[in-house]
Tab-separated table of C-alpha atoms in Angstrom:
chain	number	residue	atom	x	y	z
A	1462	UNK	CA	-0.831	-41.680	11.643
A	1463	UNK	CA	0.194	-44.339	8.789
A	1464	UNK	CA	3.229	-43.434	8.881
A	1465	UNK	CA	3.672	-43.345	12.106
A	1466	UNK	CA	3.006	-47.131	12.485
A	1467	UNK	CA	5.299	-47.480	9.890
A	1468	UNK	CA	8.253	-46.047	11.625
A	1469	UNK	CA	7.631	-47.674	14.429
A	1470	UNK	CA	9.070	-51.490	13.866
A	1471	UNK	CA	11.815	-50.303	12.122
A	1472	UNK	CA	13.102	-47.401	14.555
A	1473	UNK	CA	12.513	-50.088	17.411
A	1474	UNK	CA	14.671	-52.988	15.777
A	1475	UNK	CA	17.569	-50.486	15.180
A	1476	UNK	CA	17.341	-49.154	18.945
A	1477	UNK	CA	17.219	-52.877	20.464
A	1478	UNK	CA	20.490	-53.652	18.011
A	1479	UNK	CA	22.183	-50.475	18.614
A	1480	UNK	CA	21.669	-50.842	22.206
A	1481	UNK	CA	22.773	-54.455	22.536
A	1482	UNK	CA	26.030	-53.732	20.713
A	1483	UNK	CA	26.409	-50.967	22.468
A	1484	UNK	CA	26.352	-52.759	25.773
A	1485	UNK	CA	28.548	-55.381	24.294
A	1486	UNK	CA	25.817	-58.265	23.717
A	1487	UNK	CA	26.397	-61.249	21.586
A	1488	UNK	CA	23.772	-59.757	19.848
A	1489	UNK	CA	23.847	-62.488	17.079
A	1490	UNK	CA	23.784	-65.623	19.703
A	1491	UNK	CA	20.911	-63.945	21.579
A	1492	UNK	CA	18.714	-63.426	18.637
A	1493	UNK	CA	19.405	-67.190	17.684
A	1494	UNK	CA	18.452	-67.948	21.400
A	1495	UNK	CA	15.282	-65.931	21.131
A	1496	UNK	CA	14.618	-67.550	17.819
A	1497	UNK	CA	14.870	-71.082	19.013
A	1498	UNK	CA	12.576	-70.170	21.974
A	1499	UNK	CA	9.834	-68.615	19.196
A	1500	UNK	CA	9.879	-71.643	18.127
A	1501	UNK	CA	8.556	-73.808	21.084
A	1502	UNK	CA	6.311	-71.532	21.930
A	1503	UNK	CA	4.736	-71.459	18.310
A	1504	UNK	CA	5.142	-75.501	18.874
A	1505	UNK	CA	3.353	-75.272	22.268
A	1506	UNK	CA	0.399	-72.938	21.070
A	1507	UNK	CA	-0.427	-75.098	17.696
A	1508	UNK	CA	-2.901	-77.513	19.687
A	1509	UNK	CA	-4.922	-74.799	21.085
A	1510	UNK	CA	-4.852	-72.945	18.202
A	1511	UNK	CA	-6.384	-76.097	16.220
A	1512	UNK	CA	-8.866	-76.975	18.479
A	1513	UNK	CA	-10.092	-73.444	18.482
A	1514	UNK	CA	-9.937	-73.261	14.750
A	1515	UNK	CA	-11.989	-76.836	14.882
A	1516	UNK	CA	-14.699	-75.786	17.171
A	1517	UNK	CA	-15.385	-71.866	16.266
A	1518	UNK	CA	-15.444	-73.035	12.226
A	1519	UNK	CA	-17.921	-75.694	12.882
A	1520	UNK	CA	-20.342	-72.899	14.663
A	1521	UNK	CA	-19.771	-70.565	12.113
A	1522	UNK	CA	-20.306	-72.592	9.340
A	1523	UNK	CA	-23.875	-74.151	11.336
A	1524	UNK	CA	-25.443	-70.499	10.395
A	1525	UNK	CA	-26.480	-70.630	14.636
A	1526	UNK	CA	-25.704	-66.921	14.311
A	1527	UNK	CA	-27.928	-65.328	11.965
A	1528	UNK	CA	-30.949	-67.932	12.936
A	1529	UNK	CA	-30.448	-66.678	17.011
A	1530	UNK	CA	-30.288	-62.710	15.118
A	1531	UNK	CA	-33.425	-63.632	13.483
A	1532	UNK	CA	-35.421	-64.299	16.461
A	1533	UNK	CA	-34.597	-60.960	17.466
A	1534	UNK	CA	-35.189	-59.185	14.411
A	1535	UNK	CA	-38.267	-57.630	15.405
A	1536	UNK	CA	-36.906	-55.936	19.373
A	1537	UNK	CA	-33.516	-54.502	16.724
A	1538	UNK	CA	-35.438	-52.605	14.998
A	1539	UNK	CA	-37.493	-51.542	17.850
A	1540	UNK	CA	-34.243	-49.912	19.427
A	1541	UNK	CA	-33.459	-49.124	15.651
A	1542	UNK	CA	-30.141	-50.921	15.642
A	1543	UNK	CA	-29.532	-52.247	11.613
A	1544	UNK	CA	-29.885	-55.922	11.160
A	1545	UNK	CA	-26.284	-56.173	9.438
A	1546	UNK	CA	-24.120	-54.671	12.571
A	1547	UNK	CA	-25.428	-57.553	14.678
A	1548	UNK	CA	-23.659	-60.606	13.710
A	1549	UNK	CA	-20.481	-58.800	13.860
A	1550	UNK	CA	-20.930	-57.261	17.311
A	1551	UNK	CA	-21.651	-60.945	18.363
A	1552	UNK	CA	-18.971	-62.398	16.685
A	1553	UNK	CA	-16.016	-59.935	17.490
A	1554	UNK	CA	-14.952	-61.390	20.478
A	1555	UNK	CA	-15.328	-65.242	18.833
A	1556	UNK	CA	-13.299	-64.898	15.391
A	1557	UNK	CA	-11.034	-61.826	14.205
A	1558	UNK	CA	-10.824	-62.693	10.697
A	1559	UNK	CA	-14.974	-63.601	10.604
A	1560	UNK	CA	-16.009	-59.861	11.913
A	1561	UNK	CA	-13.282	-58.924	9.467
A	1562	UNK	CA	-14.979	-60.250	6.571
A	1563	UNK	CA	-18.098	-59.240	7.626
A	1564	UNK	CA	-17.022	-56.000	8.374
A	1565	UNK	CA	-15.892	-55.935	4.519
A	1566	UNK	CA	-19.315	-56.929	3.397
A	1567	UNK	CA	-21.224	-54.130	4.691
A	1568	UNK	CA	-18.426	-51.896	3.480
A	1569	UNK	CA	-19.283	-53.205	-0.088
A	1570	UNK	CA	-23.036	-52.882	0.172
A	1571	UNK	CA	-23.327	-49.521	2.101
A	1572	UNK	CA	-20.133	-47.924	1.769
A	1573	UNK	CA	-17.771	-47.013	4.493
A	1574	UNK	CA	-19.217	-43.284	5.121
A	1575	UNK	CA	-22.790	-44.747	6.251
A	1576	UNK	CA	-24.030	-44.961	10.033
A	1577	UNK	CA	-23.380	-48.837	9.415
A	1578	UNK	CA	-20.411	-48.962	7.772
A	1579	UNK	CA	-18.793	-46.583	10.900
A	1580	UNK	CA	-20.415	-48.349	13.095
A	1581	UNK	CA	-18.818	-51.612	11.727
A	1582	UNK	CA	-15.088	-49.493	11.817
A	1583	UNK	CA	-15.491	-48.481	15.637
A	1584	UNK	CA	-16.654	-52.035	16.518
A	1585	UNK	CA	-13.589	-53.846	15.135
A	1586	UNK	CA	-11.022	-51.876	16.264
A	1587	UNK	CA	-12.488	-51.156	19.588
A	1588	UNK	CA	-11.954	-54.884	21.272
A	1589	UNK	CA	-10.065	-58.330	20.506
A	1590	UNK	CA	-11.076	-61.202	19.935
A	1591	UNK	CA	-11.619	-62.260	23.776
A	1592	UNK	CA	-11.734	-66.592	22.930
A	1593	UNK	CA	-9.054	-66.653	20.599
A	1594	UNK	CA	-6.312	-64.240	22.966
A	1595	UNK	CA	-7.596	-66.763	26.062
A	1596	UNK	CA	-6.871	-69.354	24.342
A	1597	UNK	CA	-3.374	-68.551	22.911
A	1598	UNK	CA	-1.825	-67.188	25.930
A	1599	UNK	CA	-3.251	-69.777	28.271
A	1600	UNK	CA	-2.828	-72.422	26.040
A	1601	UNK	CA	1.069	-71.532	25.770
A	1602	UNK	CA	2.112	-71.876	28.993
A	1603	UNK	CA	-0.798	-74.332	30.013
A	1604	UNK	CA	-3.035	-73.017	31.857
A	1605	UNK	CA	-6.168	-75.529	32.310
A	1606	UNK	CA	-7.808	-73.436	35.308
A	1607	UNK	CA	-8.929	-70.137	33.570
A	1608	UNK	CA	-11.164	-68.415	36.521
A	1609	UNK	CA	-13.331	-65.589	35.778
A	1610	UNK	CA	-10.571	-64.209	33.057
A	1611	UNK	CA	-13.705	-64.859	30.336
A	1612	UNK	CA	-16.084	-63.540	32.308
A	1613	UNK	CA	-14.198	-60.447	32.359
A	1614	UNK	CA	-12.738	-59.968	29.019
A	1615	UNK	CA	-16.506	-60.825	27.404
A	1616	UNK	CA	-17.955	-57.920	29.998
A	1617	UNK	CA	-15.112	-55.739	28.236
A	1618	UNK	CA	-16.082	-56.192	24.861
A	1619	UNK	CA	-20.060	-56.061	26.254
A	1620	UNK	CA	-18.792	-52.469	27.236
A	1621	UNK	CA	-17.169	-51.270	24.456
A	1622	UNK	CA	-19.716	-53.132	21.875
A	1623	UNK	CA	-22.264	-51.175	23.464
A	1624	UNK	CA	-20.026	-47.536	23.856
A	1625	UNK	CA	-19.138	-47.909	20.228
A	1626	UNK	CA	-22.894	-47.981	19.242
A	1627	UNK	CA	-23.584	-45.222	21.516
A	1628	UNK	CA	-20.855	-42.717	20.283
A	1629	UNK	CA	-21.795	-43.510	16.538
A	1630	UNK	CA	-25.168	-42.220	16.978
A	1631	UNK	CA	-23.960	-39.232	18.890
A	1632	UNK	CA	-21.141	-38.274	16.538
A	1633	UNK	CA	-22.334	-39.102	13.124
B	795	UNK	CA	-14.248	-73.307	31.491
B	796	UNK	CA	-12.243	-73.829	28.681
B	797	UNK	CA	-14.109	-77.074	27.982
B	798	UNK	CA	-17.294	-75.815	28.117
B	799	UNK	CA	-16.731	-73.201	25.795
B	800	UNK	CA	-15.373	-76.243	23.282
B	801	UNK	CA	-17.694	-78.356	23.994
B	802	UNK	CA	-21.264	-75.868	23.264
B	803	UNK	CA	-19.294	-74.446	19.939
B	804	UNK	CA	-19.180	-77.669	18.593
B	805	UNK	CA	-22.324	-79.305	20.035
B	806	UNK	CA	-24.386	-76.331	19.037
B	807	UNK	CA	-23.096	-76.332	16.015
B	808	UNK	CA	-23.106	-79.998	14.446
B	809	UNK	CA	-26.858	-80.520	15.950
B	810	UNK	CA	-28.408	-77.275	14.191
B	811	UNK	CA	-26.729	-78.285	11.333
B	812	UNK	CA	-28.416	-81.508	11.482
B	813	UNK	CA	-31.791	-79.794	12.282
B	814	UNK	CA	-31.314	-77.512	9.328
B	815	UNK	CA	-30.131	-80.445	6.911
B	816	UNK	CA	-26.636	-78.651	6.589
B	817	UNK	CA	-24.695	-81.110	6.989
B	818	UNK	CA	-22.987	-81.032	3.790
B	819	UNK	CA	-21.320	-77.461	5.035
B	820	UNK	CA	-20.482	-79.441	8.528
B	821	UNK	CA	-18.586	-82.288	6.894
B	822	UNK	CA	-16.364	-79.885	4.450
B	823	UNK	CA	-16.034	-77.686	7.737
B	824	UNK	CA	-14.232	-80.462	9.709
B	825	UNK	CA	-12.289	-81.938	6.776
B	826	UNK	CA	-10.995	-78.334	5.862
B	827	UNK	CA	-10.255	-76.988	9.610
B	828	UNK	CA	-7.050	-78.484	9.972
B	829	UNK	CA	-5.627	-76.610	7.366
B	830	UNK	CA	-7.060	-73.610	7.965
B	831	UNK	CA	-5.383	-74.027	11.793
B	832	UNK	CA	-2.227	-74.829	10.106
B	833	UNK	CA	-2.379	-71.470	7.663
B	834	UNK	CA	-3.052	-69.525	10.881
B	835	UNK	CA	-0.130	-71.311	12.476
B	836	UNK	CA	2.619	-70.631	9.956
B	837	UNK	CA	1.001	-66.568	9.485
B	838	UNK	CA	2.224	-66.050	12.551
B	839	UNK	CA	5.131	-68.304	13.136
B	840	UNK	CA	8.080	-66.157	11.455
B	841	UNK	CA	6.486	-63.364	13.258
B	842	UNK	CA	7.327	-64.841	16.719
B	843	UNK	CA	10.507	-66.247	15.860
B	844	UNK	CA	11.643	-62.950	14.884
B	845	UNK	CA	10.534	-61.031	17.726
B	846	UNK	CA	11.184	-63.787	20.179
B	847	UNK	CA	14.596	-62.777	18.448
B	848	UNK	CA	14.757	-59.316	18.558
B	849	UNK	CA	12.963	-59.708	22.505
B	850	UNK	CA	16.325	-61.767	23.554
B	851	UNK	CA	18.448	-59.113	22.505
B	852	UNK	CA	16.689	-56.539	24.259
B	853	UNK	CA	16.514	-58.792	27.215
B	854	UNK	CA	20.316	-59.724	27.503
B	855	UNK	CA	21.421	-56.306	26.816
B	856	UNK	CA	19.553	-55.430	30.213
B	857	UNK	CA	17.000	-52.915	27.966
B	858	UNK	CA	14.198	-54.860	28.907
B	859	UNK	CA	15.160	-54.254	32.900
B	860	UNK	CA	15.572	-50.643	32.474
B	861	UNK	CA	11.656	-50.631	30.946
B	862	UNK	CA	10.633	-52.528	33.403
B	863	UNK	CA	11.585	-49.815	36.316
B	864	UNK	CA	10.528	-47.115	33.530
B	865	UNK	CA	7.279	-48.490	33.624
B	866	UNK	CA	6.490	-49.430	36.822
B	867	UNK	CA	4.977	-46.429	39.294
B	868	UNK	CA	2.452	-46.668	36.145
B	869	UNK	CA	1.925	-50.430	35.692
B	870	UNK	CA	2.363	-51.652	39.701
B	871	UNK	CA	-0.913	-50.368	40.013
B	872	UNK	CA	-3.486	-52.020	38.254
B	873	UNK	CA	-0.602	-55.310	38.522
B	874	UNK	CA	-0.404	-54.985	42.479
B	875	UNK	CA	1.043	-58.566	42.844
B	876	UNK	CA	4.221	-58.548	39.975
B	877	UNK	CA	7.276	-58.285	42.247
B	878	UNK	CA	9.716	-55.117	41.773
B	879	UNK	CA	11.520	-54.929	38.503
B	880	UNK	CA	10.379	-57.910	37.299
B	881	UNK	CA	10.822	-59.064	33.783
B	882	UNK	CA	7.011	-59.027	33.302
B	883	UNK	CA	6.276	-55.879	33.675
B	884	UNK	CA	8.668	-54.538	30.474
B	885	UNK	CA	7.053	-57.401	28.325
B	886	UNK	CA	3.577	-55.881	29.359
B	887	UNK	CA	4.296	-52.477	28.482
B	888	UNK	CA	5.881	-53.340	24.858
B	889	UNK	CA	2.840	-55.724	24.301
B	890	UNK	CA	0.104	-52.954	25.504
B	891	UNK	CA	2.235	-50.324	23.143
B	892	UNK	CA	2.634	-52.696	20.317
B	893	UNK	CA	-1.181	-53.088	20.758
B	894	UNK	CA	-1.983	-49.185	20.668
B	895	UNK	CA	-0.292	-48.381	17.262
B	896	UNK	CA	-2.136	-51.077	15.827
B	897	UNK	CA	0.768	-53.564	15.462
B	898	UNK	CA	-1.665	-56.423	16.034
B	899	UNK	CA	0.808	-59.363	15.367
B	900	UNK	CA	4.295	-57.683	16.829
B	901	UNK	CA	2.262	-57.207	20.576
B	902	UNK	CA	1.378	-61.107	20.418
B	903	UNK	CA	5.588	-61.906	20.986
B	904	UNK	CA	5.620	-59.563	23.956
B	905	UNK	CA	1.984	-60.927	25.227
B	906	UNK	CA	3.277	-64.478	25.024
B	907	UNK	CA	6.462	-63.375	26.237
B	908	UNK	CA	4.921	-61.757	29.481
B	909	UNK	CA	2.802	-65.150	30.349
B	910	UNK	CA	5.851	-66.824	30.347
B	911	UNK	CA	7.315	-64.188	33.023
B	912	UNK	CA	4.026	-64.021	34.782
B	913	UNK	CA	3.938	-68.111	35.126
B	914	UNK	CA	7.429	-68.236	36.377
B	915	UNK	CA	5.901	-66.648	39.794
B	916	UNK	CA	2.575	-68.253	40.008
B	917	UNK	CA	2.063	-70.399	42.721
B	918	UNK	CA	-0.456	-73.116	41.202
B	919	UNK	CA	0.921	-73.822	37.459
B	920	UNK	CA	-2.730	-74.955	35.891
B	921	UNK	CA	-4.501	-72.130	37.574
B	922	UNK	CA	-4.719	-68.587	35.976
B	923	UNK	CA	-3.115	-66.197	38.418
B	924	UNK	CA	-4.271	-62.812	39.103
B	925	UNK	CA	-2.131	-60.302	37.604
B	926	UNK	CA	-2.033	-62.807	33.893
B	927	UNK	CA	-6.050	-62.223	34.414
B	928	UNK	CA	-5.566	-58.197	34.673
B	929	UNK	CA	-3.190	-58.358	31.759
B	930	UNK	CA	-5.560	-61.020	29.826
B	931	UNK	CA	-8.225	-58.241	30.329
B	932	UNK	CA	-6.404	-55.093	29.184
B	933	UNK	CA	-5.102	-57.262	25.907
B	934	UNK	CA	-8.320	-58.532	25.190
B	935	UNK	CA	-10.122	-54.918	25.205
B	936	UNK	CA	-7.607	-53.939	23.274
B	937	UNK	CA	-6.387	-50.140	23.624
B	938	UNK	CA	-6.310	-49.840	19.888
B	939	UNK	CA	-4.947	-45.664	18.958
B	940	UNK	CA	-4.294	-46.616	15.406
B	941	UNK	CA	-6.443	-49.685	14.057
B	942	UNK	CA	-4.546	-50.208	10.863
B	943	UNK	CA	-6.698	-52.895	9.684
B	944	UNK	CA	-10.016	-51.143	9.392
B	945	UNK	CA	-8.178	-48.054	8.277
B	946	UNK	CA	-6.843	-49.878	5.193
B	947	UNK	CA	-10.181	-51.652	4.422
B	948	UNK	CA	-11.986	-47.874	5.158
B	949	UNK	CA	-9.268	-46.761	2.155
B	950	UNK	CA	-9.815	-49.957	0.110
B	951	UNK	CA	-13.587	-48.841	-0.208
B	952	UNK	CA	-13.204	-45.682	-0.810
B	953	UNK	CA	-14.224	-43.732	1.872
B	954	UNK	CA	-14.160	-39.672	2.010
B	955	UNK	CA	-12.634	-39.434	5.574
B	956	UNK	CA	-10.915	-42.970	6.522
B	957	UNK	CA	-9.417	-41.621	9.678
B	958	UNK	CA	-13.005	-40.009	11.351
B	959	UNK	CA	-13.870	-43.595	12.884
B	960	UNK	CA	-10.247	-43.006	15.004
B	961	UNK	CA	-11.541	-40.640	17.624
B	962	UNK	CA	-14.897	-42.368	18.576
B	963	UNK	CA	-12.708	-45.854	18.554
B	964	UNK	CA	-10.217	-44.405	20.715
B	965	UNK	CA	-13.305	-43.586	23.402
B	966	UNK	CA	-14.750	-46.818	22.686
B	967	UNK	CA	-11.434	-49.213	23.576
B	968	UNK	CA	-11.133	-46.945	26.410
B	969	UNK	CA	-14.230	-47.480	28.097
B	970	UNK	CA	-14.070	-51.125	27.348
B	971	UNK	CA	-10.216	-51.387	29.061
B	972	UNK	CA	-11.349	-49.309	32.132
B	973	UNK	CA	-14.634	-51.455	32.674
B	974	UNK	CA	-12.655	-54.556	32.488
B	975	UNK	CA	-10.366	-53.631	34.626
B	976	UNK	CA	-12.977	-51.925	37.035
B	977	UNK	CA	-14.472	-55.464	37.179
B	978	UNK	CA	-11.431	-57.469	37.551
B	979	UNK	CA	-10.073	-55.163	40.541
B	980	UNK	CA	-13.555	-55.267	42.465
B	981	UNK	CA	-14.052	-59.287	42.078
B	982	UNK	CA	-9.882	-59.544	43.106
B	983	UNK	CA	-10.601	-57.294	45.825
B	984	UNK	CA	-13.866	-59.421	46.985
B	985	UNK	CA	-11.841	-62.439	46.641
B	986	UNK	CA	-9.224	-61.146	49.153
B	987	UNK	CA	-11.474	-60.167	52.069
């Protein structure tokens, strides 16, 4: 499967250049065209991208998170859910790289192979991070009227946050 | 929307700190979030430019096109409203296949790529049109096959059996795709009558 994903970008940049000489493309001045245009769009998603940044760091770094989890302690392990799962589950739709490290924490204090440490693997790769992806794409081509878009990507990740804990404790 | 979402990450956030007498951690926070933004920024910059690159190629060469109608009996159902052969429609495909093998940061060039089609036909240029909400929705659950990532952390730790997590995520992103997409088509359909 590694591999795989491996082969992938390179077998897909040789097809795109084969094909574009192939069919007698300026293949050269359209990846300079392309290039340029990366380039305003990177330009034109850096504001969002820093306000995001701003806002999501400053609730992180408040500790909200684990003092909300707290007041809950007691019905989680009533529906015997572990304690350490739940900050991630609530932040994976918020902030990639904080489930990430997260994620990495519980891998160093119960290993990988435990019920948590699975749990933790199905949970990040099973959904995106919903605010961030809204916030890029809309932000790029500047969208200010959003609709019920988050409404409906958060009810995804409800979904597969709560499949994902399901199918652990079938499986494993 | 947007701005409410801002404004309760922040609020929340500075007034517990105050509550909790963290402010110390709040002050470093804002100083040091600009740079983090900026870190995040240039990550993924050369990415873009070089797919935004390779994308043009693809695009002039007419390969992009000939996607597009590969794609579409499959795609011009749960996108309903993205004319014929549009543009869109290969960018969608590339980004939702980019996504599935894990390529995390090569789908973002084709997702951005794809608003940028999908806004050239929407009516109302602030608003959110349907078919970028659909597509917002299937990115943001994320049909993950191979989720490189965790599989390299799993590795990094040591585990016995990295890949056993694939299966149960594979069911997992599934369920969470078709759910959002259940909801999105029943509140467009609402919306409609």
């Amino acid at each position: 499967m590694n591999t795989l994903s491996k082969i992938v970008i390179p077998v897909f940049v040789i097809f795109v250049i084969f094909y574009g000489f192939k069919h007698k493309t300026n293949i050269y001045d359209s990846f300079l065209e392309g290039a340029k245009e990366g380039l305003i769009i990177t330009f034109n998603i850096f504001p969002s991208i820093i306000a995001m940044v701003f806002a999501i760091n400053i609730f992180l770094d408040s500790n909200f998170v684990p003092f909300i989890l707290g007041i809950f302690q007691n019905f989680f392990e009533l529906i015997h859910i572990p304690m350490e799962i739940m900050p991630m589950a609530l932040l994976r739709p918020i902030s990639g790289t904080a489930s990430l490290a997260i994620m990495n924490d519980i891998f160093i204090a119960s290993s990988p192979d435990s019920y948590v440490g699975r749990l933790a693997s199905v949970l990040q790769g099973c959904t995106d991070t919903t605010i961030y992806v809204l916030a890029l794409y809309f932000g790029s081509i500047g969208i200010k009227k959003i609709r019920y878009s988050l409404a409906v990507g958060l009810f995804a990740d409800l979904v597969g946050i709560t499949v994902a804990f399901l199918i652990t404790a079938i499986l494993f | 929307m947007v701005n409410v979402i801002w404004f309760l990450l922040i609020a929340i956030g500075i007034i517990f700190s105050f509550f909790t007498g963290n402010v110390d951690t709040i002050n470093n926070s804002i100083l040091n979030n600009g740079k983090e933004a900026l870190d995040l920024v240039l990550s993924i910059l050369p990415i873009i430019v070089l797919w935004t690159g390779i994308l043009r190629i693809a695009e002039d060469a007419g390969l992009l096109k000939r996607f597009a109608k590969l794609v579409e009996p499959l795609l011009s159902h749960i996108f309903p409203d993205i004319p014929q052969n549009n543009k869109a429609l290969g960018f969608i495909a590339s980004n939702i296949a980019a996504n599935m093998l894990g390529l995390g940061s090569a789908a973002t060039p084709f997702g951005l790529k794809a608003m940028q089609e999908l806004q050239k036909i929407n009516d109302k240029k602030d608003t959110a049109s349907t078919p970028m909400i659909t597509f917002l929705v299937l990115n943001t659950a994320g049909v993950t096959i191979v989720p490189t990532t965790v599989l390299a952390l799993r590795i990094a730790h040591g585990s016995a059996n990295p890949s056993e997590i694939i299966i149960p995520g594979i069911i997992a992103t599934f369920c969470s795709s078709l759910g959002g997409l259940l909801l999105d088509y029943f509140i467009r359909k609402r919306r409609r009558v």
